[in-house]
Short mmCIF file of C-alpha atoms and ligand atoms in Angstrom, two decimals:
data_model
loop_
_atom_site.label_atom_id
_atom_site.label_comp_id
_atom_site.label_asym_id
_atom_site.label_seq_id
_atom_site.Cartn_x
_atom_site.Cartn_y
_atom_site.Cartn_z
CA MET O 330 0.24 0.31 -0.06
CA ASP O 331 2.45 3.02 -1.17
CA PHE O 332 -0.27 5.62 -1.24
CA LEU O 333 1.94 7.96 0.73
CA GLN O 334 3.35 11.33 -0.87
CA LEU O 335 7.14 11.01 -0.07
CA THR O 336 10.17 12.90 -1.05
CA GLU O 337 12.85 11.74 -3.42
CA GLU O 338 14.86 11.19 -0.04
CA GLN O 339 12.56 9.05 1.79
CA ILE O 340 11.54 6.91 -1.36
CA THR O 341 15.19 5.78 -1.06
CA ILE O 342 15.32 5.47 2.63
CA ARG O 343 12.08 3.30 2.23
CA ASP O 344 13.47 1.01 -0.94
CA LEU O 345 16.71 0.75 0.78
CA ALA O 346 14.83 -1.03 3.79
CA ARG O 347 12.46 -2.67 1.78
CA THR O 348 15.40 -4.48 0.04
CA ILE O 349 17.42 -5.48 2.97
CA ALA O 350 14.22 -6.70 4.76
CA GLU O 351 13.57 -8.94 1.81
CA GLU O 352 17.32 -9.93 1.27
CA LYS O 353 18.37 -9.86 4.85
CA VAL O 354 15.69 -10.07 7.15
CA LYS O 355 13.21 -12.59 5.49
CA PRO O 356 15.76 -15.55 5.50
CA VAL O 357 16.85 -15.60 8.67
CA ARG O 358 13.62 -14.76 10.74
CA ALA O 359 12.35 -17.95 11.22
CA LYS O 360 16.08 -19.12 12.72
CA TYR O 361 16.11 -15.85 15.22
CA ASP O 362 12.70 -16.51 16.20
CA GLU O 363 13.28 -19.99 17.29
CA GLU O 364 16.87 -19.53 18.61
CA GLY O 365 15.81 -16.20 20.57
CA ILE O 366 19.42 -14.93 20.02
CA PHE O 367 20.35 -11.25 18.90
CA PRO O 368 20.56 -10.84 15.64
CA TRP O 369 24.00 -8.91 15.18
CA ASP O 370 24.74 -10.09 11.52
CA VAL O 371 21.43 -8.70 10.62
CA VAL O 372 21.93 -5.25 12.53
CA ASN O 373 25.38 -5.26 10.63
CA GLU O 374 23.75 -5.01 7.64
CA LEU O 375 21.87 -2.41 8.53
CA ALA O 376 24.57 -0.17 9.58
CA LYS O 377 26.49 -1.07 6.41
CA VAL O 378 23.34 0.90 4.42
CA ASP O 379 23.39 3.35 6.82
CA LEU O 380 20.15 2.98 8.25
CA PHE O 381 20.74 4.01 11.73
CA ARG O 382 21.95 7.46 10.16
CA THR O 383 18.49 8.12 8.80
CA PHE O 384 16.69 9.86 12.12
CA ILE O 385 19.95 11.55 12.86
CA PRO O 386 20.88 14.78 11.70
CA ALA O 387 23.82 15.60 9.41
CA GLU O 388 26.23 17.75 11.81
CA TYR O 389 26.20 14.38 13.54
CA ASP O 390 27.24 12.17 10.98
CA GLY O 391 23.39 11.43 10.12
CA LEU O 392 21.68 11.55 6.68
CA CYS O 393 18.50 13.59 8.15
CA GLU O 394 19.03 17.07 6.27
CA ASN O 395 15.92 18.60 7.96
CA GLY O 396 13.57 17.76 10.49
CA LEU O 397 13.52 15.33 13.52
CA GLY O 398 13.66 12.52 11.41
CA VAL O 399 10.20 10.88 12.54
CA VAL O 400 9.19 10.27 8.97
CA ASN O 401 12.44 8.13 8.06
CA MET O 402 12.46 6.56 11.52
CA CYS O 403 8.82 5.24 10.75
CA LEU O 404 9.64 4.35 7.20
CA VAL O 405 12.75 1.77 8.25
CA THR O 406 10.66 0.52 11.32
CA GLU O 407 7.85 -0.11 9.10
CA GLU O 408 9.72 -2.10 6.14
CA LEU O 409 11.97 -4.48 8.48
CA SER O 410 8.87 -5.20 10.56
CA LYS O 411 7.04 -6.25 7.37
CA ALA O 412 9.77 -9.04 7.62
CA CYS O 413 10.28 -9.37 11.03
CA ALA O 414 9.40 -7.25 14.23
CA GLY O 415 11.90 -8.56 16.54
CA ILE O 416 14.73 -7.83 14.26
CA ALA O 417 13.37 -4.31 13.65
CA LEU O 418 13.21 -3.68 17.16
CA ALA O 419 17.18 -3.49 17.52
CA PHE O 420 16.76 -0.27 15.22
CA ALA O 421 13.57 0.96 16.88
CA GLY O 422 15.05 0.21 20.25
CA THR O 423 18.09 2.37 19.32
CA ALA O 424 15.80 5.04 18.23
CA LEU O 425 14.18 5.07 21.54
CA GLY O 426 17.25 5.44 23.39
CA THR O 427 18.56 8.21 20.90
CA PHE O 428 15.18 10.98 21.28
CA PRO O 429 16.40 12.06 24.45
CA ILE O 430 20.06 12.59 23.29
CA LEU O 431 18.43 14.27 20.07
CA LEU O 432 15.39 16.23 21.89
CA HIS O 433 17.52 17.44 25.56
CA GLY O 434 20.92 16.22 24.87
CA SER O 435 23.91 18.90 25.05
CA GLU O 436 25.97 20.10 22.26
CA GLU O 437 28.69 18.09 23.70
CA GLN O 438 26.68 14.99 24.36
CA LYS O 439 25.19 15.09 20.93
CA LYS O 440 28.72 15.43 19.60
CA LYS O 441 30.02 12.40 21.37
CA TYR O 442 27.07 10.03 21.13
CA LEU O 443 25.10 10.63 18.12
CA PRO O 444 27.90 9.89 15.45
CA GLN O 445 28.50 6.47 17.21
CA ILE O 446 24.90 5.83 16.96
CA ALA O 447 24.66 6.85 13.35
CA SER O 448 27.40 4.61 12.46
CA GLY O 449 25.31 1.73 13.80
CA LYS O 450 28.35 0.42 15.56
CA LYS O 451 26.77 1.10 18.98
CA LEU O 452 23.01 0.55 19.56
CA ALA O 453 20.82 2.56 22.20
CA ALA O 454 18.37 1.69 24.61
CA PHE O 455 16.17 3.46 27.11
CA GLY O 456 15.25 2.71 30.79
CA LEU O 457 12.50 3.97 32.29
CA THR O 458 10.54 0.67 33.57
CA GLU O 459 10.97 -0.69 36.99
CA PRO O 460 9.19 -3.50 38.92
CA GLN O 461 7.02 -1.61 40.61
CA ALA O 462 6.76 1.10 38.28
CA GLY O 463 5.18 0.31 34.82
CA SER O 464 2.30 2.01 33.60
CA ASP O 465 2.83 4.15 36.73
CA ALA O 466 6.30 5.31 35.46
CA SER O 467 6.24 8.15 38.22
CA ALA O 468 6.93 5.14 41.01
CA GLN O 469 10.18 5.27 40.30
CA ARG O 470 12.61 3.89 42.95
CA THR O 471 16.37 4.09 41.21
CA THR O 472 18.29 7.05 42.85
CA ALA O 473 20.98 9.06 41.53
CA ARG O 474 22.80 10.79 44.43
CA LYS O 475 25.38 13.62 43.38
CA ASP O 476 29.00 13.15 44.55
CA GLY O 477 31.44 15.26 43.24
CA ASP O 478 31.64 15.19 39.28
CA HIS O 479 29.44 11.83 39.33
CA TYR O 480 26.36 10.67 40.12
CA VAL O 481 26.09 7.23 41.70
CA LEU O 482 23.14 5.31 40.41
CA ASN O 483 21.38 2.36 42.67
CA GLY O 484 18.20 0.43 41.60
CA THR O 485 17.31 -2.04 38.69
CA LYS O 486 15.31 -1.27 35.41
CA VAL O 487 13.21 -4.14 34.02
CA PHE O 488 12.07 -5.11 30.52
CA ILE O 489 14.42 -3.05 28.80
CA THR O 490 14.85 -3.42 24.84
CA ASN O 491 18.50 -4.01 23.51
CA GLY O 492 19.34 -4.36 27.24
CA GLY O 493 22.99 -6.02 27.37
CA GLU O 494 23.55 -5.57 23.81
CA ALA O 495 23.50 -1.71 23.50
CA ASP O 496 26.26 0.39 24.46
CA ILE O 497 24.46 3.66 25.22
CA TYR O 498 21.70 3.58 27.86
CA THR O 499 19.23 6.92 28.49
CA THR O 500 17.80 5.94 31.69
CA VAL O 501 15.93 7.91 34.60
CA ALA O 502 16.70 7.95 37.94
CA LEU O 503 15.75 10.08 41.16
CA THR O 504 17.95 12.90 41.84
CA ASP O 505 15.65 13.92 44.53
CA PRO O 506 13.25 11.30 45.64
CA LYS O 507 11.18 13.04 47.96
CA LYS O 508 9.89 15.43 44.89
CA GLY O 509 8.52 11.82 43.07
CA ALA O 510 8.61 12.54 39.37
CA ARG O 511 9.53 16.17 39.62
CA GLY O 512 12.71 14.65 41.20
CA ALA O 513 13.64 12.48 38.22
CA SER O 514 16.40 13.08 35.88
CA CYS O 515 17.84 11.70 32.61
CA PHE O 516 21.47 9.98 32.10
CA ILE O 517 23.49 8.60 29.36
CA ILE O 518 25.23 5.35 30.78
CA GLU O 519 27.71 3.74 28.94
CA LYS O 520 27.96 -0.12 29.27
CA GLY O 521 31.18 -0.80 30.80
CA THR O 522 30.33 1.56 33.67
CA PRO O 523 32.02 -0.09 37.13
CA GLY O 524 28.82 -1.00 38.96
CA PHE O 525 26.07 -0.98 35.99
CA GLU O 526 25.55 -4.82 35.33
CA PHE O 527 22.82 -6.74 33.19
CA GLY O 528 20.16 -9.15 35.12
CA LYS O 529 17.65 -11.62 34.31
CA LYS O 530 17.21 -11.94 30.35
CA GLU O 531 13.45 -12.62 29.46
CA HIS O 532 12.06 -15.16 27.64
CA LYS O 533 9.15 -14.11 25.47
CA MET O 534 5.77 -14.41 23.76
CA GLY O 535 6.99 -12.86 20.49
CA ILE O 536 9.60 -10.60 19.10
CA LYS O 537 12.30 -13.16 20.23
CA ALA O 538 14.83 -11.51 18.03
CA SER O 539 14.79 -8.61 20.42
CA VAL O 540 16.79 -8.91 23.90
CA THR O 541 14.98 -7.87 26.99
CA SER O 542 17.19 -7.54 30.06
CA GLU O 543 17.09 -5.98 33.41
CA LEU O 544 19.66 -3.06 34.24
CA VAL O 545 21.33 -3.26 37.52
CA PHE O 546 23.15 -0.31 39.00
CA ASN O 547 24.97 -1.04 42.18
CA ASP O 548 26.61 2.12 42.88
CA ALA O 549 27.36 2.72 39.52
CA ARG O 550 29.30 6.34 38.97
CA VAL O 551 27.99 8.29 36.07
CA PRO O 552 29.73 11.61 35.07
CA ALA O 553 27.60 14.57 36.00
CA ALA O 554 28.21 15.50 32.64
CA ASN O 555 25.78 12.88 31.11
CA LEU O 556 23.11 14.32 32.72
CA VAL O 557 20.62 14.97 30.05
CA GLY O 558 18.71 18.28 30.32
CA ARG O 559 18.86 19.69 33.74
CA GLU O 560 18.02 17.82 37.32
CA GLY O 561 13.94 17.04 37.53
CA MET O 562 13.73 16.83 33.85
CA GLY O 563 13.76 13.33 33.57
CA PHE O 564 10.07 12.24 33.32
CA LEU O 565 9.53 15.40 31.14
CA VAL O 566 12.47 13.87 28.90
CA ALA O 567 10.58 10.47 28.92
CA MET O 568 7.24 11.94 28.25
CA LYS O 569 8.55 14.27 25.25
CA THR O 570 10.41 11.09 23.79
CA PHE O 571 7.47 8.97 23.71
CA ASP O 572 5.51 11.85 21.95
CA ILE O 573 8.16 11.03 19.14
CA THR O 574 8.66 7.57 19.42
CA ARG O 575 5.21 6.04 20.00
CA PRO O 576 4.45 6.72 15.82
CA GLY O 577 7.57 4.50 15.53
CA VAL O 578 5.88 1.51 17.52
CA ALA O 579 2.62 2.18 15.26
CA ALA O 580 4.83 1.75 12.39
CA GLN O 581 6.12 -1.27 13.86
CA ALA O 582 2.52 -2.57 14.06
CA LEU O 583 1.70 -1.38 10.77
CA GLY O 584 4.69 -3.16 9.27
CA ILE O 585 3.26 -6.38 11.35
CA ALA O 586 0.05 -5.54 9.78
CA GLU O 587 1.14 -5.36 6.06
CA GLY O 588 3.41 -8.37 6.26
CA ALA O 589 0.57 -10.69 7.57
CA ILE O 590 -1.76 -9.08 4.75
CA GLU O 591 0.65 -9.91 1.89
CA GLU O 592 1.54 -13.35 3.72
CA ALA O 593 -2.68 -14.07 3.73
CA LEU O 594 -2.72 -12.83 -0.07
CA LYS O 595 -0.14 -15.12 -1.08
CA TYR O 596 -1.03 -17.95 0.43
CA GLY O 597 -5.17 -17.48 -0.47
CA HIS O 598 -4.29 -16.95 -4.02
CA THR O 599 -2.79 -20.48 -4.43
CA ARG O 600 -4.96 -22.45 -2.01
CA HIS O 601 -7.93 -24.25 -3.24
CA GLN O 602 -10.53 -25.74 -1.81
CA PHE O 603 -14.31 -26.47 -2.89
CA ASP O 604 -12.47 -26.17 -6.89
CA GLN O 605 -11.41 -22.79 -6.68
CA SER O 606 -9.02 -20.16 -5.06
CA ILE O 607 -10.06 -19.24 -1.54
CA LEU O 608 -10.01 -16.05 -2.39
CA ASN O 609 -13.08 -16.34 -4.36
CA PHE O 610 -14.96 -16.78 -1.23
CA GLN O 611 -16.81 -13.28 -0.19
CA GLY O 612 -16.56 -14.37 3.61
CA LEU O 613 -12.65 -14.06 3.35
CA GLN O 614 -12.52 -11.35 0.85
CA TRP O 615 -15.02 -8.92 3.26
CA MET O 616 -12.23 -9.99 6.03
CA LEU O 617 -9.51 -8.68 3.68
CA ALA O 618 -11.14 -5.75 2.87
CA ASP O 619 -11.17 -4.70 6.29
CA MET O 620 -7.81 -5.86 7.05
CA ALA O 621 -6.42 -3.53 4.28
CA THR O 622 -8.51 -0.69 4.94
CA GLU O 623 -7.96 -0.37 8.52
CA THR O 624 -4.42 -0.90 7.72
CA ALA O 625 -4.46 2.06 5.34
CA ALA O 626 -6.40 4.11 8.30
CA ALA O 627 -3.54 3.64 10.42
CA LYS O 628 -0.75 4.24 8.13
CA ALA O 629 -2.61 7.60 7.10
CA LEU O 630 -2.65 8.92 10.71
CA ILE O 631 1.05 7.64 11.85
CA TYR O 632 2.63 9.39 8.50
CA ALA O 633 0.79 12.54 9.07
CA LEU O 634 1.51 12.71 12.54
CA ALA O 635 5.08 11.87 11.66
CA ALA O 636 5.21 14.76 8.98
CA ARG O 637 4.04 17.15 11.62
CA LEU O 638 6.85 16.13 13.83
CA ASP O 639 9.30 16.73 11.63
CA ALA O 640 7.87 20.08 10.81
CA GLY O 641 8.73 20.95 14.12
CA ASP O 642 5.53 21.19 15.24
CA THR O 643 5.53 18.75 18.71
CA LYS O 644 3.57 20.38 20.95
CA ASP O 645 0.37 18.90 21.88
CA VAL O 646 0.92 15.69 20.27
CA ALA O 647 0.43 13.62 23.25
CA HIS O 648 -2.96 12.26 22.44
CA LEU O 649 -2.01 12.06 18.59
CA SER O 650 0.95 10.01 19.30
CA ALA O 651 -1.14 7.84 21.71
CA MET O 652 -4.14 7.69 19.06
CA SER O 653 -1.42 6.18 16.44
CA LYS O 654 -0.13 3.73 18.56
CA VAL O 655 -3.39 2.50 19.65
CA LEU O 656 -5.06 2.34 16.09
CA ALA O 657 -2.31 0.71 14.48
CA SER O 658 -1.21 -1.93 17.55
CA ASP O 659 -5.13 -2.81 17.67
CA VAL O 660 -5.18 -3.09 14.17
CA ALA O 661 -1.71 -5.27 13.67
CA MET O 662 -3.31 -7.92 16.39
CA LYS O 663 -6.76 -7.95 14.39
CA VAL O 664 -4.99 -8.62 11.12
CA THR O 665 -2.61 -10.76 12.08
CA THR O 666 -5.31 -13.15 14.16
CA ASN O 667 -7.27 -12.91 10.88
CA ALA O 668 -4.41 -13.78 8.92
CA VAL O 669 -3.82 -16.73 10.90
CA GLN O 670 -7.79 -17.74 10.07
CA ILE O 671 -7.16 -17.40 6.42
CA LEU O 672 -4.01 -19.90 6.33
CA GLY O 673 -6.50 -22.18 8.29
CA GLY O 674 -4.72 -25.02 9.87
CA TYR O 675 -1.47 -23.99 7.93
CA GLY O 676 -1.72 -20.43 9.85
CA TYR O 677 -1.19 -22.21 13.11
CA MET O 678 2.10 -23.89 12.15
CA ALA O 679 5.15 -22.10 12.61
CA GLU O 680 6.19 -23.18 8.65
CA TYR O 681 3.95 -20.32 7.87
CA PRO O 682 5.16 -16.78 9.29
CA VAL O 683 1.74 -15.38 10.23
CA GLU O 684 1.64 -17.20 13.44
CA LYS O 685 4.65 -15.56 14.25
CA MET O 686 3.40 -12.16 13.21
CA MET O 687 0.86 -12.64 15.65
CA ARG O 688 2.88 -13.15 18.45
CA ASP O 689 4.74 -10.31 17.49
CA ALA O 690 2.03 -7.95 17.15
CA LYS O 691 0.82 -8.62 20.87
CA ILE O 692 3.70 -6.57 22.19
CA THR O 693 2.72 -3.28 20.34
CA GLN O 694 -0.50 -3.16 22.27
CA ILE O 695 1.85 -3.11 25.69
CA TYR O 696 5.00 -1.33 25.37
CA GLU O 697 5.45 2.32 25.48
CA GLY O 698 2.59 2.71 27.58
CA THR O 699 -0.32 -0.19 27.02
CA ASN O 700 -3.43 0.47 25.19
CA GLN O 701 -5.28 1.47 28.09
CA ILE O 702 -3.04 4.21 29.18
CA GLN O 703 -2.72 5.33 25.55
CA ARG O 704 -6.69 5.66 25.99
CA ASN O 705 -6.05 7.51 29.24
CA VAL O 706 -4.03 10.07 27.36
CA ILE O 707 -6.77 10.48 24.59
CA GLY O 708 -9.66 10.35 27.07
CA SER O 709 -7.59 13.37 29.12
CA TRP O 710 -7.41 15.27 26.18
CA LEU O 711 -10.84 14.95 25.40
CA VAL O 712 -11.91 15.96 28.49
CA LYS O 713 -10.39 19.07 28.21
CA GLU O 714 -11.28 19.53 24.55
CA ALA O 715 -14.94 19.51 26.31
CA ALA O 716 -13.85 22.31 28.70
CA ARG O 717 -12.82 24.33 25.93
CA LEU O 718 -16.03 23.72 23.78
CA ASN O 719 -17.91 24.83 26.80
CA GLY O 720 -15.99 28.11 26.78
C1 FAD I 798 9.10 -6.98 25.59
C2 FAD I 798 9.17 -5.93 26.18
C3 FAD I 798 9.84 -4.64 25.80
C4 FAD I 798 9.88 -3.79 26.73
N1 FAD I 798 10.83 -2.59 26.29
C5 FAD I 798 10.87 -1.25 27.45
C6 FAD I 798 11.91 -0.57 27.29
O1 FAD I 798 12.88 -0.67 26.29
N2 FAD I 798 12.14 -0.01 28.11
C7 FAD I 798 11.26 0.33 29.12
O2 FAD I 798 11.52 1.49 29.72
N3 FAD I 798 10.53 -0.40 29.57
C8 FAD I 798 10.11 -1.32 28.31
N4 FAD I 798 9.16 -2.35 28.49
C9 FAD I 798 8.03 -2.13 29.45
C10 FAD I 798 7.00 -1.58 29.05
O3 FAD I 798 6.75 -0.02 28.59
C11 FAD I 798 5.76 -2.04 30.36
O4 FAD I 798 5.65 -3.25 30.30
C12 FAD I 798 4.69 -1.41 30.12
O5 FAD I 798 4.45 0.13 30.34
C13 FAD I 798 3.72 -1.81 31.34
O6 FAD I 798 3.70 -1.57 32.42
P1 FAD I 798 3.71 -3.34 33.35
O7 FAD I 798 4.28 -4.33 32.67
O8 FAD I 798 4.40 -3.20 34.55
O9 FAD I 798 2.17 -3.45 33.46
P2 FAD I 798 1.15 -2.77 34.55
O10 FAD I 798 1.66 -1.37 34.43
O11 FAD I 798 1.30 -3.48 35.88
O12 FAD I 798 -0.40 -2.92 33.93
C14 FAD I 798 -1.02 -4.25 34.20
C15 FAD I 798 -2.47 -4.14 33.46
O13 FAD I 798 -3.32 -2.81 34.02
C16 FAD I 798 -3.67 -2.06 33.27
N5 FAD I 798 -3.31 -0.53 33.59
C17 FAD I 798 -2.25 -0.18 34.74
N6 FAD I 798 -2.54 1.14 34.93
C18 FAD I 798 -3.86 1.75 34.22
C19 FAD I 798 -4.96 2.68 34.25
N7 FAD I 798 -4.28 3.70 35.21
N8 FAD I 798 -6.14 2.65 33.56
C20 FAD I 798 -5.97 1.54 32.95
N9 FAD I 798 -5.55 0.38 32.86
C21 FAD I 798 -4.57 0.39 33.93
C22 FAD I 798 -2.42 -2.11 31.87
O14 FAD I 798 -2.64 -1.75 30.84
C23 FAD I 798 -2.12 -3.75 31.94
O15 FAD I 798 -3.35 -3.97 31.23
C24 FAD I 798 8.97 -3.49 27.78
C25 FAD I 798 8.04 -4.44 27.99
C26 FAD I 798 7.99 -5.64 27.20
C27 FAD I 798 7.27 -6.41 27.68
#
């Protein structure tokens, strides 16, 4: 469904990601899903063709000439996710870990870290979630105590994408625990920092090619120069980051849905029952029509929002980012479930990719804020709108 009006540069990026997805991701996706190991060989291929540069500004060795690179980030995530959402997450998780630096980092931080990420030699990750701080991200317990020209971090982050494989971690910790969320700050923490270790690695339902790990801080000494923004800005940095990256999760869901539709069409065309292609049955055609229509609607919202963000219009977008994620992830779950149905018993077998797509789709309704939390965000905005409409 290539109905978007893209620039020449965006078409080049999309086509490059599409080629890599076809040639490098599809052939190995089943292997990585089965083995659950991190796909460094594919990540190196992404780096080789400069895909990690696509959301990083030119002055920091990126390829993004103007704007925030959100359309580019979504295009790459979507194309890779058509083939494998788990492998795509090495890229998308890196974007999530990088946006706090892009949005709020100092010039020194940008000069130091962005070229390393742009080259694809170092991946990034974002650490917010803790055992007791999931949907209620404000219930942070990890602390960062100032000690001379360092901060000393203690605490544990859970469920961190790229955890253990990434080199650069943007992480939230409390510099003033008495103030709760308003006492949170964001730090850049490098792998290898003494006192910073990786804990439990999760076994998951889907996106098995992605690694999800604990980050454990035991008197980890982080240079004060690695504070992102100012003390107390950590929660704001996280929320502003999510405004930009939730369309990225939506693009991941979109790619999964598009991949599933493609598989359902390919299979349906060749599968014959009652002496005809199963695509002749109106029951399936209507199912596919809804799948295609809802996927197109999600795509339109994601890229309209991404273009607005790239144009620098990032104010009051939380509800739109939430809508893009809710819509695309709910569509992906529905589309992949229907794709399994269209393939019948074969859809349930690992031999065909749609059962993996269904397992992969589920996470897009959960991470970067569950869809219940997204609906809370949209609901709060609507209540404010109601007050505005009533003068
Ligand atoms: C594979 C994976 C990768 C992840 N990657 C990262 C990462 O890179 N970085 C990171 O920081 N985190 C990451 N997460 C964490 C993820 O963002 C959280 O799991 C998610 O925000 C939900 O938190 P929770 O799991 O604690 O669920 P809970 O908050 O315990 O929620 C349980 C249920 O209660 C519902 N609920 C909670 N509060 C409300 C409410 N106010 N209204 C209505 N319903 C509510 C939820 O929607 C959910 O259905 C990842 C998680 C997974 C599974």
